[in-house]
């Protein structure tokens, strides 16, 4: 990856998550994207969650702080090719 002669970032060889978002022609309006996104059926292909205790604060005088997380780990071959997303609610 590099830059073009105009100094812009060349995305032709970039990973999919590095490329700019280009909506389908009929969904170029952001409001329409929101409405259609809520009406279209969704499919979730995440594996079953795995409960895991994650230490979020080192041991102090009160002890360490842990959070119980529900982790949906992707298979190793998928994980090596994609970013990891952490969603905190």
PDB file of N, CA and C in Angstrom:
ATOM      1  N   UNK A   1       0.848  -1.180   0.000  1.00  0.00           N
ATOM      2  CA  UNK A   1       0.000   0.000   0.000  1.00  0.00           C
ATOM      3  C   UNK A   1       0.881   1.227   0.000  1.00  0.00           C
ATOM      4  N   UNK A   2       0.415   2.222  -0.654  1.00  0.00           N
ATOM      5  CA  UNK A   2       1.165   3.455  -0.715  1.00  0.00           C
ATOM      6  C   UNK A   2       0.223   4.603  -0.975  1.00  0.00           C
ATOM      7  N   UNK A   3       0.783   5.633  -1.600  1.00  0.00           N
ATOM      8  CA  UNK A   3      -0.034   6.779  -1.946  1.00  0.00           C
ATOM      9  C   UNK A   3      -0.018   6.953  -3.448  1.00  0.00           C
ATOM     10  N   UNK A   4      -1.037   7.615  -3.962  1.00  0.00           N
ATOM     11  CA  UNK A   4      -1.120   7.898  -5.389  1.00  0.00           C
ATOM     12  C   UNK A   4      -0.299   9.136  -5.692  1.00  0.00           C
ATOM     13  N   UNK A   5      -0.198   9.481  -6.976  1.00  0.00           N
ATOM     14  CA  UNK A   5       0.553  10.679  -7.356  1.00  0.00           C
ATOM     15  C   UNK A   5      -0.050  11.943  -6.756  1.00  0.00           C
ATOM     16  N   UNK A   6      -1.363  11.926  -6.515  1.00  0.00           N
ATOM     17  CA  UNK A   6      -2.028  13.091  -5.916  1.00  0.00           C
ATOM     18  C   UNK A   6      -1.831  13.145  -4.398  1.00  0.00           C
ATOM     19  N   UNK A   7      -1.157  12.149  -3.813  1.00  0.00           N
ATOM     20  CA  UNK A   7      -0.920  12.129  -2.381  1.00  0.00           C
ATOM     21  C   UNK A   7      -2.026  11.465  -1.589  1.00  0.00           C
ATOM     22  N   UNK A   8      -3.019  10.887  -2.287  1.00  0.00           N
ATOM     23  CA  UNK A   8      -4.101  10.203  -1.584  1.00  0.00           C
ATOM     24  C   UNK A   8      -3.683   8.779  -1.249  1.00  0.00           C
ATOM     25  N   UNK A   9      -4.336   8.205  -0.247  1.00  0.00           N
ATOM     26  CA  UNK A   9      -4.076   6.834   0.173  1.00  0.00           C
ATOM     27  C   UNK A   9      -4.597   5.869  -0.875  1.00  0.00           C
ATOM     28  N   UNK A  10      -3.763   4.948  -1.336  1.00  0.00           N
ATOM     29  CA  UNK A  10      -4.159   3.958  -2.333  1.00  0.00           C
ATOM     30  C   UNK A  10      -4.808   2.780  -1.626  1.00  0.00           C
ATOM     31  N   UNK A  11      -6.110   2.570  -1.862  1.00  0.00           N
ATOM     32  CA  UNK A  11      -6.843   1.516  -1.163  1.00  0.00           C
ATOM     33  C   UNK A  11      -7.044   0.269  -2.008  1.00  0.00           C
ATOM     34  N   UNK A  12      -6.460   0.193  -3.175  1.00  0.00           N
ATOM     35  CA  UNK A  12      -6.690  -0.967  -4.038  1.00  0.00           C
ATOM     36  C   UNK A  12      -6.159  -2.248  -3.426  1.00  0.00           C
ATOM     37  N   UNK A  13      -5.093  -2.158  -2.640  1.00  0.00           N
ATOM     38  CA  UNK A  13      -4.519  -3.339  -2.024  1.00  0.00           C
ATOM     39  C   UNK A  13      -4.844  -3.432  -0.538  1.00  0.00           C
ATOM     40  N   UNK A  14      -5.632  -2.507  -0.028  1.00  0.00           N
ATOM     41  CA  UNK A  14      -5.934  -2.467   1.405  1.00  0.00           C
ATOM     42  C   UNK A  14      -6.891  -3.593   1.785  1.00  0.00           C
ATOM     43  N   UNK A  15      -6.819  -3.993   3.034  1.00  0.00           N
ATOM     44  CA  UNK A  15      -7.764  -4.972   3.568  1.00  0.00           C
ATOM     45  C   UNK A  15      -9.166  -4.392   3.520  1.00  0.00           C
ATOM     46  N   UNK A  16     -10.212  -5.236   3.481  1.00  0.00           N
ATOM     47  CA  UNK A  16     -11.590  -4.718   3.375  1.00  0.00           C
ATOM     48  C   UNK A  16     -11.961  -3.701   4.446  1.00  0.00           C
ATOM     49  N   UNK A  17     -11.469  -3.847   5.675  1.00  0.00           N
ATOM     50  CA  UNK A  17     -11.855  -2.905   6.730  1.00  0.00           C
ATOM     51  C   UNK A  17     -11.110  -1.580   6.615  1.00  0.00           C
ATOM     52  N   UNK A  18     -10.135  -1.494   5.702  1.00  0.00           N
ATOM     53  CA  UNK A  18      -9.410  -0.238   5.492  1.00  0.00           C
ATOM     54  C   UNK A  18      -9.997   0.563   4.321  1.00  0.00           C
ATOM     55  N   UNK A  19     -10.855  -0.048   3.527  1.00  0.00           N
ATOM     56  CA  UNK A  19     -11.411   0.629   2.358  1.00  0.00           C
ATOM     57  C   UNK A  19     -12.554   1.556   2.777  1.00  0.00           C
ATOM     58  N   UNK A  20     -12.731   2.663   2.058  1.00  0.00           N
ATOM     59  CA  UNK A  20     -13.844   3.558   2.395  1.00  0.00           C
ATOM     60  C   UNK A  20     -15.188   2.883   2.105  1.00  0.00           C
ATOM     61  N   UNK A  21     -16.188   3.245   2.890  1.00  0.00           N
ATOM     62  CA  UNK A  21     -17.527   2.680   2.722  1.00  0.00           C
ATOM     63  C   UNK A  21     -18.192   3.298   1.497  1.00  0.00           C
ATOM     64  N   UNK A  22     -18.689   2.445   0.607  1.00  0.00           N
ATOM     65  CA  UNK A  22     -19.433   2.900  -0.567  1.00  0.00           C
ATOM     66  C   UNK A  22     -20.781   2.183  -0.534  1.00  0.00           C
ATOM     67  N   UNK A  23     -21.876   2.922  -0.267  1.00  0.00           N
ATOM     68  CA  UNK A  23     -23.199   2.282  -0.171  1.00  0.00           C
ATOM     69  C   UNK A  23     -23.693   1.853  -1.544  1.00  0.00           C
ATOM     70  N   UNK A  24     -24.626   0.894  -1.588  1.00  0.00           N
ATOM     71  CA  UNK A  24     -25.251   0.538  -2.866  1.00  0.00           C
ATOM     72  C   UNK A  24     -25.927   1.777  -3.463  1.00  0.00           C
ATOM     73  N   UNK A  25     -26.056   1.808  -4.754  1.00  0.00           N
ATOM     74  CA  UNK A  25     -26.596   2.978  -5.462  1.00  0.00           C
ATOM     75  C   UNK A  25     -27.959   3.402  -4.919  1.00  0.00           C
ATOM     76  N   UNK A  26     -28.833   2.458  -4.618  1.00  0.00           N
ATOM     77  CA  UNK A  26     -30.182   2.807  -4.151  1.00  0.00           C
ATOM     78  C   UNK A  26     -30.225   3.156  -2.666  1.00  0.00           C
ATOM     79  N   UNK A  27     -29.087   3.044  -1.940  1.00  0.00           N
ATOM     80  CA  UNK A  27     -29.054   3.382  -0.516  1.00  0.00           C
ATOM     81  C   UNK A  27     -28.027   4.476  -0.215  1.00  0.00           C
ATOM     82  N   UNK A  28     -27.916   5.456  -1.081  1.00  0.00           N
ATOM     83  CA  UNK A  28     -26.913   6.507  -0.862  1.00  0.00           C
ATOM     84  C   UNK A  28     -27.335   7.505   0.213  1.00  0.00           C
ATOM     85  N   UNK A  29     -28.625   7.543   0.557  1.00  0.00           N
ATOM     86  CA  UNK A  29     -29.126   8.439   1.592  1.00  0.00           C
ATOM     87  C   UNK A  29     -28.957   7.778   2.960  1.00  0.00           C
ATOM     88  N   UNK A  30     -28.316   8.477   3.896  1.00  0.00           N
ATOM     89  CA  UNK A  30     -28.049   7.906   5.222  1.00  0.00           C
ATOM     90  C   UNK A  30     -29.336   7.575   5.984  1.00  0.00           C
ATOM     91  N   UNK A  31     -30.371   8.387   5.830  1.00  0.00           N
ATOM     92  CA  UNK A  31     -31.642   8.122   6.508  1.00  0.00           C
ATOM     93  C   UNK A  31     -32.274   6.835   5.965  1.00  0.00           C
ATOM     94  N   UNK A  32     -32.207   6.669   4.659  1.00  0.00           N
ATOM     95  CA  UNK A  32     -32.747   5.465   4.032  1.00  0.00           C
ATOM     96  C   UNK A  32     -31.972   4.222   4.473  1.00  0.00           C
ATOM     97  N   UNK A  33     -30.654   4.349   4.639  1.00  0.00           N
ATOM     98  CA  UNK A  33     -29.842   3.226   5.122  1.00  0.00           C
ATOM     99  C   UNK A  33     -30.308   2.789   6.507  1.00  0.00           C
ATOM    100  N   UNK A  34     -30.618   3.753   7.377  1.00  0.00           N
ATOM    101  CA  UNK A  34     -31.076   3.436   8.729  1.00  0.00           C
ATOM    102  C   UNK A  34     -32.419   2.719   8.690  1.00  0.00           C
ATOM    103  N   UNK A  35     -33.339   3.214   7.885  1.00  0.00           N
ATOM    104  CA  UNK A  35     -34.677   2.612   7.809  1.00  0.00           C
ATOM    105  C   UNK A  35     -34.601   1.202   7.236  1.00  0.00           C
ATOM    106  N   UNK A  36     -33.914   1.041   6.105  1.00  0.00           N
ATOM    107  CA  UNK A  36     -33.816  -0.271   5.462  1.00  0.00           C
ATOM    108  C   UNK A  36     -33.056  -1.248   6.363  1.00  0.00           C
ATOM    109  N   UNK A  37     -32.028  -0.772   7.046  1.00  0.00           N
ATOM    110  CA  UNK A  37     -31.262  -1.637   7.941  1.00  0.00           C
ATOM    111  C   UNK A  37     -32.099  -2.206   9.075  1.00  0.00           C
ATOM    112  N   UNK A  38     -33.109  -1.465   9.506  1.00  0.00           N
ATOM    113  CA  UNK A  38     -33.991  -1.950  10.568  1.00  0.00           C
ATOM    114  C   UNK A  38     -35.096  -2.862  10.061  1.00  0.00           C
ATOM    115  N   UNK A  39     -35.400  -2.803   8.768  1.00  0.00           N
ATOM    116  CA  UNK A  39     -36.469  -3.613   8.205  1.00  0.00           C
ATOM    117  C   UNK A  39     -35.980  -4.925   7.585  1.00  0.00           C
ATOM    118  N   UNK A  40     -34.716  -4.962   7.192  1.00  0.00           N
ATOM    119  CA  UNK A  40     -34.186  -6.170   6.545  1.00  0.00           C
ATOM    120  C   UNK A  40     -33.963  -7.264   7.587  1.00  0.00           C
ATOM    121  N   UNK A  41     -34.213  -8.511   7.217  1.00  0.00           N
ATOM    122  CA  UNK A  41     -33.942  -9.601   8.159  1.00  0.00           C
ATOM    123  C   UNK A  41     -32.439  -9.730   8.409  1.00  0.00           C
ATOM    124  N   UNK A  42     -32.084 -10.053   9.618  1.00  0.00           N
ATOM    125  CA  UNK A  42     -30.673 -10.172   9.992  1.00  0.00           C
ATOM    126  C   UNK A  42     -30.322 -11.621  10.254  1.00  0.00           C
ATOM    127  N   UNK A  43     -29.128 -11.973   9.889  1.00  0.00           N
ATOM    128  CA  UNK A  43     -28.624 -13.309  10.194  1.00  0.00           C
ATOM    129  C   UNK A  43     -27.361 -13.151  11.024  1.00  0.00           C
ATOM    130  N   UNK A  44     -27.280 -13.896  12.075  1.00  0.00           N
ATOM    131  CA  UNK A  44     -26.121 -13.849  12.952  1.00  0.00           C
ATOM    132  C   UNK A  44     -25.381 -15.171  12.834  1.00  0.00           C
ATOM    133  N   UNK A  45     -24.113 -15.099  12.549  1.00  0.00           N
ATOM    134  CA  UNK A  45     -23.330 -16.320  12.387  1.00  0.00           C
ATOM    135  C   UNK A  45     -22.248 -16.452  13.453  1.00  0.00           C
ATOM    136  N   UNK A  46     -22.484 -15.831  14.601  1.00  0.00           N
ATOM    137  CA  UNK A  46     -21.508 -15.929  15.686  1.00  0.00           C
ATOM    138  C   UNK A  46     -21.586 -17.301  16.348  1.00  0.00           C
ATOM    139  N   UNK A  47     -20.443 -17.818  16.771  1.00  0.00           N
ATOM    140  CA  UNK A  47     -20.480 -19.068  17.527  1.00  0.00           C
ATOM    141  C   UNK A  47     -21.074 -18.830  18.912  1.00  0.00           C
ATOM    142  N   UNK A  48     -21.392 -19.900  19.612  1.00  0.00           N
ATOM    143  CA  UNK A  48     -21.930 -19.776  20.967  1.00  0.00           C
ATOM    144  C   UNK A  48     -20.918 -19.052  21.857  1.00  0.00           C
ATOM    145  N   UNK A  49     -21.399 -18.228  22.796  1.00  0.00           N
ATOM    146  CA  UNK A  49     -20.472 -17.483  23.657  1.00  0.00           C
ATOM    147  C   UNK A  49     -19.759 -18.390  24.651  1.00  0.00           C
ATOM    148  N   UNK A  50     -18.565 -17.965  24.999  1.00  0.00           N
ATOM    149  CA  UNK A  50     -17.757 -18.655  26.002  1.00  0.00           C
ATOM    150  C   UNK A  50     -17.578 -17.690  27.170  1.00  0.00           C
ATOM    151  N   UNK A  51     -17.958 -18.095  28.373  1.00  0.00           N
ATOM    152  CA  UNK A  51     -17.792 -17.244  29.548  1.00  0.00           C
ATOM    153  C   UNK A  51     -16.323 -17.218  29.939  1.00  0.00           C
ATOM    154  N   UNK A  52     -15.826 -15.999  30.180  1.00  0.00           N
ATOM    155  CA  UNK A  52     -14.420 -15.855  30.536  1.00  0.00           C
ATOM    156  C   UNK A  52     -14.266 -14.676  31.485  1.00  0.00           C
ATOM    157  N   UNK A  53     -13.518 -14.888  32.561  1.00  0.00           N
ATOM    158  CA  UNK A  53     -13.217 -13.804  33.490  1.00  0.00           C
ATOM    159  C   UNK A  53     -12.004 -13.045  32.970  1.00  0.00           C
ATOM    160  N   UNK A  54     -12.140 -11.730  32.805  1.00  0.00           N
ATOM    161  CA  UNK A  54     -11.064 -10.889  32.304  1.00  0.00           C
ATOM    162  C   UNK A  54     -10.664  -9.917  33.411  1.00  0.00           C
ATOM    163  N   UNK A  55      -9.377  -9.874  33.709  1.00  0.00           N
ATOM    164  CA  UNK A  55      -8.886  -8.934  34.719  1.00  0.00           C
ATOM    165  C   UNK A  55      -8.807  -7.549  34.103  1.00  0.00           C
ATOM    166  N   UNK A  56      -9.498  -6.586  34.705  1.00  0.00           N
ATOM    167  CA  UNK A  56      -9.534  -5.228  34.167  1.00  0.00           C
ATOM    168  C   UNK A  56      -8.732  -4.241  35.001  1.00  0.00           C
ATOM    169  N   UNK A  57      -8.328  -4.638  36.185  1.00  0.00           N
ATOM    170  CA  UNK A  57      -7.529  -3.764  37.048  1.00  0.00           C
ATOM    171  C   UNK A  57      -6.577  -4.647  37.835  1.00  0.00           C
ATOM    172  N   UNK A  58      -5.324  -4.239  37.866  1.00  0.00           N
ATOM    173  CA  UNK A  58      -4.320  -5.015  38.596  1.00  0.00           C
ATOM    174  C   UNK A  58      -4.663  -5.087  40.075  1.00  0.00           C
ATOM    175  N   UNK A  59      -4.030  -6.008  40.727  1.00  0.00           N
ATOM    176  CA  UNK A  59      -4.278  -6.198  42.159  1.00  0.00           C
ATOM    177  C   UNK A  59      -3.951  -4.922  42.934  1.00  0.00           C
ATOM    178  N   UNK A  60      -4.887  -4.513  43.764  1.00  0.00           N
ATOM    179  CA  UNK A  60      -4.695  -3.358  44.642  1.00  0.00           C
ATOM    180  C   UNK A  60      -4.842  -3.851  46.074  1.00  0.00           C
ATOM    181  N   UNK A  61      -4.949  -2.938  46.995  1.00  0.00           N
ATOM    182  CA  UNK A  61      -5.137  -3.340  48.390  1.00  0.00           C
ATOM    183  C   UNK A  61      -6.480  -4.052  48.578  1.00  0.00           C
ATOM    184  N   UNK A  62      -7.425  -3.806  47.680  1.00  0.00           N
ATOM    185  CA  UNK A  62      -8.744  -4.445  47.744  1.00  0.00           C
ATOM    186  C   UNK A  62      -8.806  -5.718  46.904  1.00  0.00           C
ATOM    187  N   UNK A  63      -7.741  -6.028  46.206  1.00  0.00           N
ATOM    188  CA  UNK A  63      -7.728  -7.187  45.313  1.00  0.00           C
ATOM    189  C   UNK A  63      -7.900  -6.769  43.867  1.00  0.00           C
ATOM    190  N   UNK A  64      -7.826  -7.720  42.983  1.00  0.00           N
ATOM    191  CA  UNK A  64      -7.961  -7.445  41.550  1.00  0.00           C
ATOM    192  C   UNK A  64      -9.435  -7.313  41.170  1.00  0.00           C
ATOM    193  N   UNK A  65      -9.698  -6.586  40.090  1.00  0.00           N
ATOM    194  CA  UNK A  65     -11.065  -6.435  39.572  1.00  0.00           C
ATOM    195  C   UNK A  65     -11.209  -7.275  38.309  1.00  0.00           C
ATOM    196  N   UNK A  66     -12.285  -8.037  38.256  1.00  0.00           N
ATOM    197  CA  UNK A  66     -12.549  -8.896  37.104  1.00  0.00           C
ATOM    198  C   UNK A  66     -13.927  -8.590  36.543  1.00  0.00           C
ATOM    199  N   UNK A  67     -14.085  -8.864  35.263  1.00  0.00           N
ATOM    200  CA  UNK A  67     -15.370  -8.723  34.590  1.00  0.00           C
ATOM    201  C   UNK A  67     -15.668 -10.052  33.910  1.00  0.00           C
ATOM    202  N   UNK A  68     -16.908 -10.519  34.066  1.00  0.00           N
ATOM    203  CA  UNK A  68     -17.319 -11.738  33.388  1.00  0.00           C
ATOM    204  C   UNK A  68     -17.750 -11.363  31.974  1.00  0.00           C
ATOM    205  N   UNK A  69     -17.042 -11.883  30.979  1.00  0.00           N
ATOM    206  CA  UNK A  69     -17.315 -11.557  29.576  1.00  0.00           C
ATOM    207  C   UNK A  69     -17.918 -12.758  28.867  1.00  0.00           C
ATOM    208  N   UNK A  70     -18.788 -12.478  27.942  1.00  0.00           N
ATOM    209  CA  UNK A  70     -19.333 -13.496  27.052  1.00  0.00           C
ATOM    210  C   UNK A  70     -18.620 -13.319  25.712  1.00  0.00           C
ATOM    211  N   UNK A  71     -17.661 -14.166  25.422  1.00  0.00           N
ATOM    212  CA  UNK A  71     -16.806 -14.021  24.239  1.00  0.00           C
ATOM    213  C   UNK A  71     -17.291 -14.926  23.120  1.00  0.00           C
ATOM    214  N   UNK A  72     -17.514 -14.349  21.967  1.00  0.00           N
ATOM    215  CA  UNK A  72     -17.884 -15.094  20.764  1.00  0.00           C
ATOM    216  C   UNK A  72     -16.617 -15.197  19.908  1.00  0.00           C
ATOM    217  N   UNK A  73     -15.770 -16.149  20.197  1.00  0.00           N
ATOM    218  CA  UNK A  73     -14.506 -16.282  19.483  1.00  0.00           C
ATOM    219  C   UNK A  73     -14.736 -16.890  18.109  1.00  0.00           C
ATOM    220  N   UNK A  74     -14.159 -16.274  17.107  1.00  0.00           N
ATOM    221  CA  UNK A  74     -14.203 -16.822  15.753  1.00  0.00           C
ATOM    222  C   UNK A  74     -13.159 -17.933  15.641  1.00  0.00           C
ATOM    223  N   UNK A  75     -13.327 -18.848  14.676  1.00  0.00           N
ATOM    224  CA  UNK A  75     -12.306 -19.883  14.476  1.00  0.00           C
ATOM    225  C   UNK A  75     -10.949 -19.239  14.187  1.00  0.00           C
ATOM    226  N   UNK A  76      -9.872 -19.918  14.536  1.00  0.00           N
ATOM    227  CA  UNK A  76      -8.518 -19.361  14.403  1.00  0.00           C
ATOM    228  C   UNK A  76      -8.218 -18.905  12.982  1.00  0.00           C
ATOM    229  N   UNK A  77      -8.664 -19.659  11.978  1.00  0.00           N
ATOM    230  CA  UNK A  77      -8.355 -19.274  10.592  1.00  0.00           C
ATOM    231  C   UNK A  77      -9.064 -17.983  10.188  1.00  0.00           C
ATOM    232  N   UNK A  78     -10.212 -17.708  10.786  1.00  0.00           N
ATOM    233  CA  UNK A  78     -10.931 -16.456  10.518  1.00  0.00           C
ATOM    234  C   UNK A  78     -10.292 -15.324  11.307  1.00  0.00           C
ATOM    235  N   UNK A  79      -9.959 -15.574  12.566  1.00  0.00           N
ATOM    236  CA  UNK A  79      -9.357 -14.558  13.436  1.00  0.00           C
ATOM    237  C   UNK A  79      -8.057 -14.021  12.873  1.00  0.00           C
ATOM    238  N   UNK A  80      -7.278 -14.863  12.199  1.00  0.00           N
ATOM    239  CA  UNK A  80      -5.985 -14.418  11.677  1.00  0.00           C
ATOM    240  C   UNK A  80      -6.146 -13.474  10.493  1.00  0.00           C
ATOM    241  N   UNK A  81      -7.326 -13.439   9.881  1.00  0.00           N
ATOM    242  CA  UNK A  81      -7.550 -12.617   8.698  1.00  0.00           C
ATOM    243  C   UNK A  81      -8.395 -11.366   8.968  1.00  0.00           C
ATOM    244  N   UNK A  82      -8.957 -11.242  10.178  1.00  0.00           N
ATOM    245  CA  UNK A  82      -9.871 -10.140  10.456  1.00  0.00           C
ATOM    246  C   UNK A  82      -9.547  -9.448  11.767  1.00  0.00           C
ATOM    247  N   UNK A  83     -10.072  -8.266  11.915  1.00  0.00           N
ATOM    248  CA  UNK A  83      -9.903  -7.501  13.156  1.00  0.00           C
ATOM    249  C   UNK A  83     -10.766  -8.106  14.260  1.00  0.00           C
ATOM    250  N   UNK A  84     -10.379  -7.854  15.485  1.00  0.00           N
ATOM    251  CA  UNK A  84     -11.177  -8.253  16.636  1.00  0.00           C
ATOM    252  C   UNK A  84     -11.964  -7.044  17.107  1.00  0.00           C
ATOM    253  N   UNK A  85     -13.258  -7.225  17.353  1.00  0.00           N
ATOM    254  CA  UNK A  85     -14.107  -6.141  17.826  1.00  0.00           C
ATOM    255  C   UNK A  85     -14.455  -6.387  19.285  1.00  0.00           C
ATOM    256  N   UNK A  86     -14.314  -5.370  20.086  1.00  0.00           N
ATOM    257  CA  UNK A  86     -14.678  -5.450  21.491  1.00  0.00           C
ATOM    258  C   UNK A  86     -15.841  -4.494  21.718  1.00  0.00           C
ATOM    259  N   UNK A  87     -16.976  -5.046  22.157  1.00  0.00           N
ATOM    260  CA  UNK A  87     -18.169  -4.242  22.392  1.00  0.00           C
ATOM    261  C   UNK A  87     -18.439  -4.256  23.900  1.00  0.00           C
ATOM    262  N   UNK A  88     -18.497  -3.074  24.483  1.00  0.00           N
ATOM    263  CA  UNK A  88     -18.726  -2.943  25.919  1.00  0.00           C
ATOM    264  C   UNK A  88     -20.085  -2.296  26.119  1.00  0.00           C
ATOM    265  N   UNK A  89     -20.913  -2.934  26.922  1.00  0.00           N
ATOM    266  CA  UNK A  89     -22.244  -2.403  27.179  1.00  0.00           C
ATOM    267  C   UNK A  89     -22.350  -2.004  28.625  1.00  0.00           C
TER     268      UNK A  89
END
